[in-house]
Coordinates of C-alpha atoms and ligand atoms in Angstrom, one line a residue:
X1 CA -0.1 0.1 0.0
X2 CA 1.2 3.5 -0.8
X3 CA 0.1 5.8 2.1
X4 CA -0.5 9.4 2.1
X5 CA -2.5 10.2 5.3
X6 CA -4.1 13.5 4.9
X7 CA -6.4 12.8 8.0
X8 CA -3.5 12.3 10.3
X9 CA -2.2 15.9 9.2
X10 CA -5.4 17.6 10.4
X11 CA -5.2 19.1 13.9
X12 CA -5.0 16.5 16.6
X13 CA -8.2 17.5 18.3
X14 CA -10.0 15.8 15.3
X15 CA -8.9 12.1 16.1
X16 CA -6.8 10.1 18.5
X17 CA -3.8 8.1 17.3
X18 CA -4.4 4.4 18.0
X19 CA -2.7 1.3 16.7
X20 CA -4.9 -1.6 16.3
X21 CA -4.9 -4.1 19.1
X22 CA -3.3 -7.3 18.0
X23 CA -5.3 -10.6 18.1
X24 CA -4.6 -14.2 18.9
X25 CA -4.5 -16.1 15.5
X26 CA -5.5 -14.4 12.4
X27 CA -7.1 -16.5 9.7
X28 CA -8.3 -15.6 6.3
X29 CA -11.9 -15.5 5.3
X30 CA -11.7 -13.5 2.1
X31 CA -9.8 -11.0 0.1
X32 CA -11.7 -9.2 -2.5
X33 CA -9.8 -9.6 -5.9
X34 CA -12.0 -7.1 -7.8
X35 CA -11.5 -4.4 -5.3
X36 CA -7.7 -5.2 -4.9
X37 CA -7.4 -4.8 -8.5
X38 CA -9.1 -1.5 -8.5
X39 CA -6.9 -0.2 -5.7
X40 CA -3.8 -1.6 -7.6
X41 CA -3.1 -4.1 -4.9
X42 CA -2.1 -7.7 -5.4
X43 CA -4.9 -10.0 -4.0
X44 CA -2.5 -12.9 -3.8
X45 CA -0.1 -11.0 -1.7
X46 CA -2.8 -9.7 0.7
X47 CA -3.5 -13.4 1.5
X48 CA 0.0 -14.1 2.5
X49 CA 0.9 -14.3 6.5
X50 CA 2.6 -11.0 6.3
X51 CA -0.5 -9.1 4.9
X52 CA -3.0 -11.3 6.8
X53 CA -1.1 -9.9 9.9
X54 CA -1.9 -6.3 8.7
X55 CA -5.6 -7.2 7.9
X56 CA -5.9 -8.6 11.6
X57 CA -4.3 -5.5 13.1
X58 CA -1.3 -7.4 14.3
X59 CA 1.3 -5.5 12.1
X60 CA 1.1 -1.8 11.1
X61 CA 2.3 -1.6 7.5
X62 CA 5.0 1.0 6.6
X63 CA 3.5 4.5 5.9
X64 CA 0.3 3.8 8.0
X65 CA -0.6 6.2 10.8
X66 CA -3.5 4.5 12.6
X67 CA -6.1 6.7 14.1
X68 CA -9.7 6.8 15.4
X69 CA -11.9 9.6 14.0
X70 CA -13.9 12.0 16.2
X71 CA -17.6 12.2 15.4
X72 CA -21.0 12.7 17.1
X73 CA -24.6 12.2 15.9
X74 CA -28.3 11.9 16.3
X75 CA -29.2 8.4 17.2
X76 CA -32.9 7.9 16.5
X77 CA -33.2 11.7 16.7
X78 CA -31.6 12.0 20.0
X79 CA -28.4 14.1 20.1
X80 CA -25.2 12.3 21.3
X81 CA -22.4 14.7 21.5
X82 CA -19.6 12.2 21.3
X83 CA -19.4 8.9 19.4
X84 CA -16.4 8.5 17.3
X85 CA -14.6 5.4 16.0
X86 CA -15.1 3.0 18.8
X87 CA -14.4 -0.2 17.1
X88 CA -12.7 1.0 13.9
X89 CA -9.2 2.1 13.2
X90 CA -8.2 4.1 10.0
X91 CA -4.9 2.5 9.0
X92 CA -4.2 5.3 6.5
X93 CA -5.1 6.5 3.1
X94 CA -3.8 4.3 0.2
X95 CA -3.3 6.1 -3.3
X96 CA -4.1 3.8 -6.1
X97 CA -2.2 3.8 -9.5
X98 CA -5.0 6.1 -10.9
X99 CA -4.4 8.6 -8.2
X100 CA -7.6 7.6 -6.3
X101 CA -7.4 8.0 -2.6
X102 CA -8.9 5.0 -0.4
X103 CA -9.2 5.2 3.2
X104 CA -8.3 1.7 4.5
X105 CA -10.0 1.0 7.9
X106 CA -10.1 -2.0 10.1
X107 CA -13.4 -2.6 11.7
X108 CA -13.3 -4.6 14.8
X109 CA -9.6 -3.7 15.6
X110 CA -9.9 -3.2 19.4
X111 CA -10.7 -0.5 21.8
X112 CA -10.0 3.2 21.1
X113 CA -10.5 6.4 23.1
X114 CA -14.1 6.4 21.6
X115 CA -15.1 2.9 22.6
X116 CA -17.0 4.0 25.8
X117 CA -18.1 0.7 27.4
X118 CA -17.6 -1.4 24.1
X119 CA -14.9 -3.9 23.5
X120 CA -14.0 -2.5 20.0
X121 CA -14.4 -5.9 18.6
X122 CA -16.7 -7.4 16.0
X123 CA -17.9 -11.0 15.6
X124 CA -18.0 -12.8 12.3
X125 CA -21.8 -12.3 11.7
X126 CA -21.6 -8.5 11.3
X127 CA -18.4 -8.7 9.4
X128 CA -19.9 -11.3 6.8
X129 CA -23.1 -9.3 6.5
X130 CA -21.3 -5.9 5.8
X131 CA -18.8 -7.8 3.4
X132 CA -21.6 -9.4 1.4
X133 CA -24.1 -6.5 1.4
X134 CA -21.6 -3.6 0.7
X135 CA -20.1 -5.8 -2.2
X136 CA -23.5 -6.5 -3.5
X137 CA -24.6 -2.9 -3.5
X138 CA -21.5 -2.1 -5.4
X139 CA -22.4 -4.7 -8.0
X140 CA -25.9 -3.3 -8.2
X141 CA -24.4 0.2 -8.9
X142 CA -25.1 1.8 -5.5
X143 CA -22.5 4.1 -4.2
X144 CA -21.1 2.4 -1.0
X145 CA -18.1 1.7 1.3
X146 CA -16.4 -1.5 0.1
X147 CA -15.0 -4.6 1.6
X148 CA -11.3 -5.4 0.8
X149 CA -10.9 -8.3 3.2
X150 CA -12.3 -10.2 6.2
X151 CA -10.3 -12.2 8.7
X152 CA -11.1 -14.1 11.8
X153 CA -9.2 -13.3 14.8
X154 CA -9.0 -16.6 16.8
X155 CA -10.7 -14.9 19.7
X156 CA -14.0 -15.1 21.2
X157 CA -16.3 -12.1 21.3
X158 CA -19.1 -11.9 24.0
X159 CA -22.5 -10.9 22.8
X160 CA -25.7 -12.7 23.5
X161 CA -23.5 -15.7 23.1
X162 CA -19.8 -16.6 22.8
X163 CA -19.0 -15.8 19.3
X164 CA -16.0 -16.0 16.9
X165 CA -14.3 -12.7 16.5
X166 CA -13.5 -11.1 13.0
X167 CA -12.1 -7.9 11.4
X168 CA -13.4 -6.2 8.3
X169 CA -11.1 -4.2 6.1
X170 CA -13.5 -1.4 5.0
X171 CA -12.4 0.9 2.2
X172 CA -14.0 4.1 1.0
X173 CA -13.0 7.6 -0.6
X174 CA -13.5 8.9 3.0
X175 CA -15.5 8.3 6.3
X176 CA -16.8 11.8 6.5
X177 CA -20.2 11.5 8.2
X178 CA -22.7 14.3 8.9
X179 CA -21.9 13.4 12.5
X180 CA -18.3 14.4 11.9
X181 CA -19.3 17.9 11.1
X182 CA -21.7 17.8 14.0
X183 CA -18.9 17.0 16.4
X184 CA -17.1 20.3 15.6
X185 CA -20.4 22.4 15.0
X186 CA -21.4 21.6 18.6
X187 CA -18.0 22.8 19.9
X188 CA -18.0 26.0 18.0
X189 CA -14.8 24.8 16.1
X190 CA -15.2 26.6 12.8
X191 CA -11.6 26.0 11.9
X192 CA -12.2 22.2 12.0
X193 CA -15.5 22.7 10.1
X194 CA -13.6 24.4 7.3
X195 CA -10.9 21.8 7.2
X196 CA -13.7 19.1 7.0
X197 CA -15.7 21.0 4.3
X198 CA -12.5 21.3 2.1
X199 CA -11.7 17.7 2.5
X200 CA -15.2 16.6 1.6
X201 CA -15.1 18.9 -1.5
X202 CA -11.7 17.4 -2.5
X203 CA -12.6 13.9 -2.0
X204 CA -16.1 13.8 -3.2
X205 CA -17.2 16.9 -5.2
X206 CA -14.1 18.3 -6.9
X207 CA -16.1 20.3 -9.3
X208 CA -18.0 22.2 -6.5
X209 CA -16.7 25.1 -4.2
X210 CA -17.6 26.5 -0.8
X211 CA -20.0 25.4 1.9
X212 CA -23.1 26.0 -0.2
X213 CA -21.6 23.9 -3.0
X214 CA -20.8 21.1 -0.7
X215 CA -24.3 21.2 0.8
X216 CA -25.9 21.2 -2.6
X217 CA -23.8 18.3 -3.7
X218 CA -24.6 16.4 -0.6
X219 CA -28.2 16.9 -0.9
X220 CA -28.3 15.7 -4.5
X221 CA -26.1 12.6 -3.6
X222 CA -28.4 11.7 -0.9
X223 CA -31.5 12.1 -3.0
X224 CA -29.9 9.8 -5.6
X225 CA -28.7 7.2 -3.0
X226 CA -32.1 6.8 -1.1
X227 CA -33.9 6.7 -4.7
X228 CA -31.4 3.8 -5.4
X229 CA -31.9 2.0 -2.1
X230 CA -35.7 2.2 -2.6
X231 CA -35.6 1.0 -6.1
X232 CA -33.8 -2.2 -4.8
X233 CA -36.1 -2.7 -1.8
X234 CA -33.2 -1.9 0.6
X235 CA -33.7 -0.7 4.2
X236 CA -30.7 0.8 5.7
X237 CA -32.2 0.4 9.2
X238 CA -30.0 3.0 11.1
X239 CA -30.1 6.2 9.3
X240 CA -28.4 8.1 12.3
X241 CA -26.5 11.2 11.3
X242 CA -23.2 9.3 12.3
X243 CA -24.2 6.8 9.6
X244 CA -25.1 9.5 7.1
X245 CA -22.1 9.8 4.5
X246 CA -21.3 13.4 3.4
X247 CA -20.1 11.8 0.1
X248 CA -23.4 10.0 -0.6
X249 CA -22.2 6.5 0.1
X250 CA -24.1 3.8 1.9
X251 CA -22.2 3.3 5.1
X252 CA -22.6 1.1 8.3
X253 CA -24.3 -2.1 7.4
X254 CA -25.9 -2.9 10.6
X255 CA -29.6 -4.1 10.9
X256 CA -29.9 -3.4 7.1
X257 CA -32.4 -5.7 5.1
X258 CA -33.8 -6.2 1.8
X259 CA -37.7 -6.4 1.4
X260 CA -39.0 -9.8 0.6
X261 CA -42.8 -9.1 0.5
X262 CA -43.2 -5.4 -0.4
X263 CA -44.6 -3.2 2.1
X264 CA -44.0 0.6 2.6
X265 CA -44.0 0.3 6.3
X266 CA -41.6 -2.4 6.7
X267 CA -39.1 -2.2 9.6
X268 CA -36.5 -5.1 10.3
X269 CA -34.2 -3.6 13.0
X270 CA -34.9 -4.9 16.4
X271 CA -34.0 -1.5 17.9
X272 CA -36.2 0.6 15.6
X273 CA -39.5 0.3 17.6
X274 CA -41.1 3.4 16.3
X275 CA -40.4 2.6 12.7
X276 CA -38.4 5.7 12.2
X277 CA -36.2 4.1 9.6
X278 CA -39.0 2.2 7.8
X279 CA -38.7 1.6 4.1
X280 CA -40.9 4.6 2.9
X281 CA -39.5 6.8 5.6
X282 CA -36.1 6.9 4.2
X283 CA -36.3 10.0 2.0
X284 CA -37.7 12.2 4.9
X285 CA -34.9 11.0 7.2
X286 CA -32.2 11.8 4.5
X287 CA -33.4 15.3 4.2
X288 CA -33.6 15.6 8.0
X289 CA -29.9 14.4 8.2
X290 CA -29.1 16.9 5.5
X291 CA -30.7 19.7 7.5
X292 CA -28.4 18.8 10.3
X293 CA -25.4 19.1 7.9
X294 CA -26.8 22.5 6.6
X295 CA -27.0 23.7 10.3
X296 CA -23.3 22.7 10.8
X297 CA -22.2 24.5 7.8
X298 CA -24.1 27.9 8.7
X299 CA -20.8 29.6 10.3
X300 CA -19.0 28.7 7.0
X301 CA -21.7 30.2 4.8
X302 CA -21.8 33.6 6.5
X303 CA -20.2 35.1 9.7
X304 CA -23.8 36.2 10.4
X305 CA -25.8 33.0 11.0
X306 CA -29.1 34.8 10.1
X307 CA -27.9 35.6 6.7
X308 CA -26.6 32.1 6.2
X309 CA -30.0 30.5 7.0
X310 CA -31.9 31.7 3.8
X311 CA -29.4 30.2 1.0
X312 CA -29.0 27.0 3.2
X313 CA -32.7 26.5 3.3
X314 CA -33.0 27.2 -0.4
X315 CA -30.5 24.3 -1.2
X316 CA -32.2 22.0 1.4
X317 CA -35.5 22.6 -0.2
X318 CA -34.0 21.3 -3.6
X319 CA -34.1 17.8 -2.0
X320 CA -37.8 17.1 -2.5
X321 CA -37.7 17.7 -6.3
X322 CA -34.3 15.9 -6.8
X323 CA -35.6 12.8 -4.8
X324 CA -38.9 12.8 -6.7
X325 CA -37.1 13.0 -10.2
X326 CA -34.7 10.2 -9.1
X327 CA -37.4 8.0 -7.7
X328 CA -39.4 8.4 -10.9
X329 CA -36.4 7.8 -13.1
X330 CA -35.5 4.7 -11.2
X331 CA -39.0 3.1 -11.2
X332 CA -39.7 4.1 -14.7
X333 CA -36.5 2.0 -15.7
X334 CA -37.8 -0.8 -13.7
X335 CA -41.0 -0.8 -15.7
X336 CA -38.9 -0.7 -19.1
X337 CA -40.0 3.0 -19.7
X338 CA -37.4 5.1 -21.6
X339 CA -39.5 8.2 -21.7
X340 CA -41.3 10.3 -19.3
X341 CA -45.1 10.6 -19.5
X342 CA -47.5 12.2 -17.3
X343 CA -49.3 9.4 -15.3
X344 CA -46.2 7.4 -14.8
X345 CA -46.2 7.9 -11.1
X346 CA -49.7 6.7 -10.9
X347 CA -48.9 3.7 -12.8
X348 CA -46.0 2.9 -10.7
X349 CA -47.9 3.5 -7.4
X350 CA -50.8 1.4 -8.7
X351 CA -48.4 -1.6 -9.0
X352 CA -46.8 -1.0 -5.7
X353 CA -50.1 -0.7 -4.0
X354 CA -51.2 -3.9 -5.5
X355 CA -47.8 -5.5 -4.4
X356 CA -48.3 -4.4 -0.9
X357 CA -51.8 -5.8 -0.7
X358 CA -51.0 -9.1 -2.3
X359 CA -47.8 -9.8 -0.4
X360 CA -45.8 -9.7 -3.7
X361 CA -42.0 -10.1 -3.3
X362 CA -40.3 -7.0 -4.4
X363 CA -37.3 -8.4 -6.3
X364 CA -39.1 -11.3 -8.0
X365 CA -42.0 -9.1 -9.2
X366 CA -39.8 -6.6 -10.9
X367 CA -37.6 -9.3 -12.4
X368 CA -40.8 -11.1 -13.3
X369 CA -41.9 -8.1 -15.4
X370 CA -38.9 -8.7 -17.6
X371 CA -39.3 -12.4 -17.7
X372 CA -43.2 -12.5 -18.0
X373 CA -43.5 -14.2 -14.6
X374 CA -44.6 -11.4 -12.2
X375 CA -48.4 -12.6 -11.9
X376 CA -47.3 -15.7 -10.0
X377 CA -45.8 -13.4 -7.3
X378 CA -49.2 -12.1 -6.2
X379 CA -51.5 -14.0 -3.8
X380 CA -54.3 -12.7 -6.1
X381 CA -52.9 -12.9 -9.7
X382 CA -55.8 -10.8 -10.7
X383 CA -54.3 -7.8 -8.7
X384 CA -51.5 -8.0 -11.3
X385 CA -53.3 -9.1 -14.5
X386 CA -55.9 -6.1 -14.1
X387 CA -53.0 -3.8 -13.9
X388 CA -50.8 -5.3 -16.6
X389 CA -52.8 -3.9 -19.6
X390 CA -52.4 -0.4 -18.5
X391 CA -48.7 -1.1 -18.4
X392 CA -48.7 -2.7 -21.7
X393 CA -50.5 0.3 -23.1
X394 CA -48.1 2.6 -21.7
X395 CA -45.2 0.5 -23.3
X396 CA -46.8 0.5 -26.6
X397 CA -46.8 4.5 -26.4
X398 CA -42.9 4.2 -26.2
X399 CA -42.8 2.7 -29.7
X400 CA -40.4 0.1 -28.5
X401 CA -41.0 -3.6 -28.5
X402 CA -41.8 -5.6 -25.4
X403 CA -38.6 -7.5 -26.0
X404 CA -36.5 -4.5 -26.0
X405 CA -38.2 -3.2 -22.9
X406 CA -37.8 -6.6 -21.1
X407 CA -33.9 -6.4 -22.0
X408 CA -33.6 -3.1 -20.6
X409 CA -35.5 -4.2 -17.4
X410 CA -33.2 -7.1 -16.9
X411 CA -30.3 -4.7 -16.7
X412 CA -31.9 -2.7 -13.8
X413 CA -34.2 -5.4 -12.0
X414 CA -31.8 -7.7 -10.3
X415 CA -32.3 -11.5 -10.4
X416 CA -30.3 -11.9 -7.0
X417 CA -29.9 -9.7 -4.1
X418 CA -28.5 -10.5 -0.6
X419 CA -31.7 -12.0 0.8
X420 CA -32.0 -11.7 4.6
X421 CA -32.2 -15.5 5.0
X422 CA -29.3 -16.2 2.7
X423 CA -27.1 -13.9 4.8
X424 CA -28.3 -15.5 8.0
X425 CA -27.5 -19.0 6.5
X426 CA -23.9 -17.8 5.7
X427 CA -23.5 -16.3 9.2
X428 CA -24.8 -19.5 10.8
X429 CA -22.3 -21.7 8.8
X430 CA -19.4 -19.2 9.3
X431 CA -20.0 -19.4 13.2
X432 CA -19.4 -23.2 12.8
X433 CA -16.3 -22.4 10.6
X434 CA -17.8 -23.1 7.3
X435 CA -17.5 -20.4 4.8
X436 CA -18.6 -22.1 1.8
X437 CA -22.2 -20.5 1.8
X438 CA -20.5 -17.1 2.3
X439 CA -18.2 -17.5 -0.9
X440 CA -21.2 -19.0 -3.0
X441 CA -23.3 -15.9 -2.0
X442 CA -20.4 -13.4 -2.7
X443 CA -19.9 -15.0 -6.2
X444 CA -23.5 -14.8 -7.1
X445 CA -23.9 -11.3 -5.8
X446 CA -21.1 -10.2 -8.0
X447 CA -23.3 -10.6 -11.1
X448 CA -26.7 -9.7 -9.8
X449 CA -28.4 -9.2 -13.2
X450 CA -27.3 -12.5 -14.8
X451 CA -28.4 -15.4 -12.6
X452 CA -30.3 -18.1 -14.6
X453 CA -34.1 -18.4 -14.0
X454 CA -33.6 -21.6 -11.9
X455 CA -30.6 -20.2 -9.9
X456 CA -31.2 -21.3 -6.2
X457 CA -30.5 -17.8 -4.9
X458 CA -33.3 -16.3 -6.8
X459 CA -36.0 -18.2 -4.6
X460 CA -37.9 -16.0 -2.1
X461 CA -37.8 -17.5 1.5
X462 CA -40.3 -20.0 2.6
X463 CA -42.5 -18.8 5.6
X464 CA -40.1 -20.9 7.8
X465 CA -37.0 -19.1 6.3
X466 CA -38.4 -15.6 6.4
X467 CA -36.4 -13.2 8.5
X468 CA -38.5 -10.9 10.4
X469 CA -36.0 -8.9 12.5
X470 CA -32.5 -8.0 12.2
X471 CA -29.9 -6.9 14.8
X472 CA -26.9 -4.4 14.8
X473 CA -24.5 -7.1 16.3
X474 CA -22.7 -4.3 18.2
Ligands
AMP1 P1 -23.2 2.0 15.1 O1 -24.5 1.8 15.7 O2 -22.6 0.8 14.7 O3 -23.3 3.0 13.9 O4 -22.3 2.5 16.1 C1 -22.5 3.6 17.0 C2 -21.4 3.9 17.9 O5 -21.2 2.9 18.7 C3 -20.1 4.3 17.3 O6 -19.4 5.3 17.9 C4 -19.3 3.0 17.3 O7 -17.9 3.2 17.3 C5 -19.8 2.5 18.6 N1 -19.7 1.1 18.7 C6 -20.4 0.1 18.2 N2 -20.1 -1.2 18.6 C7 -18.9 -0.9 19.3 C8 -18.2 -1.9 20.1 N3 -18.2 -3.1 20.0 N4 -17.1 -1.4 20.8 C9 -16.8 0.0 20.9 N5 -17.7 0.8 20.3 C10 -18.7 0.3 19.5
MG2 MG1 -22.0 3.9 12.8

């Protein structure tokens, strides 16, 4: 790795220096050859004992300057003035052969100054979940943090049970969260805010300038991101401001889940009792998070906060239109529509409404539109077959053949997604030391649009297999 550690050069109140805490017996779960290649790294070398020791936190590689970042956040709407990297350590920033900058972070690397009562560790379940889902999201075209590697530690982690420990190597263009800005805004630290804003612009939005430019880009990126989540039936599950990425990446895969049967009010997270982060609430939460970012940026926009509010509010108000446009574009494409007509929203909403009432599987229904098998997903097939003619009429108005529309749909409606029950199966096996289901799932998820119609991972869960609740695993 070729390190250039810009975060470590920031004022030292913005992080704490912390080496990873060594583990007993590193064991390889996976190195990601696709990502390694993008980063200009040799996947085979990453799997050697020398680099396994780095990925487990037992050896600090030359040029790394490990640190834990300071951040704060609103958790379920409640202000928490201090969070920070309690179980993640940034080794440094690797510069790839194309000049791209990659934060290389070890998640589960031991206690830091921000750990509070936590052990700083991760068990194999959340590590496997984040590896599989973040890489699946990437293959689905969704901006996300990535997974370069996963290793076991040979140590036990104590949660509800004694569980095998693991470390994830998470990689991203930055780990700048809304909560990072909030930490310094709450302390009146305008200098730190300016440094963070400059870093966020340089890393994510090199074409934009100034705090309002940053806010406008972050708002647009969130609108795009959440529209993509919704078009895939993805529920993040913990959209706290510390898990809201300023660069518009999906970050922190905790109790995330994919819809099986579609319902807009669906919640999976065991800790989300009020349904704050339900599927259909995600755009509202995203704009709420952006409002928190806006309020952090006010002192950078104008020395007189009263004069800063108006332009910041104007930028925030763009979210609604951007979101509507992104959502419509995504769902039009899911229906094979290449042009925009009035009435498209009503057509899409009518389908979703029928899906909700008929317990239709989200992924299989949309893929079924491309394959002519959607009706079978409805408890009451008439709910589909009475909608279908309006869709066909709308398609006819496009002037393109049903075949052409179906081919286009198969490129945006995935055949395989990281189904909740498949992830659980992979985790259960991994706890027993069997990583074969993990590798099989990882391989299939790398080509989500290509699986054959009879591919076993396309199946919806049986009632016995259905996952009703997910856990953050901290
Ligand atoms: P999360 O809910 O995963 O986004 O984490 C919220 C906060 O809890 C962050 O500050 C984490 O660093 C911290 N945290 C989560 N799990 C642990 C752990 N096992 N040890 C120490 N801190 C943790
Ligand atoms: Mg988090």
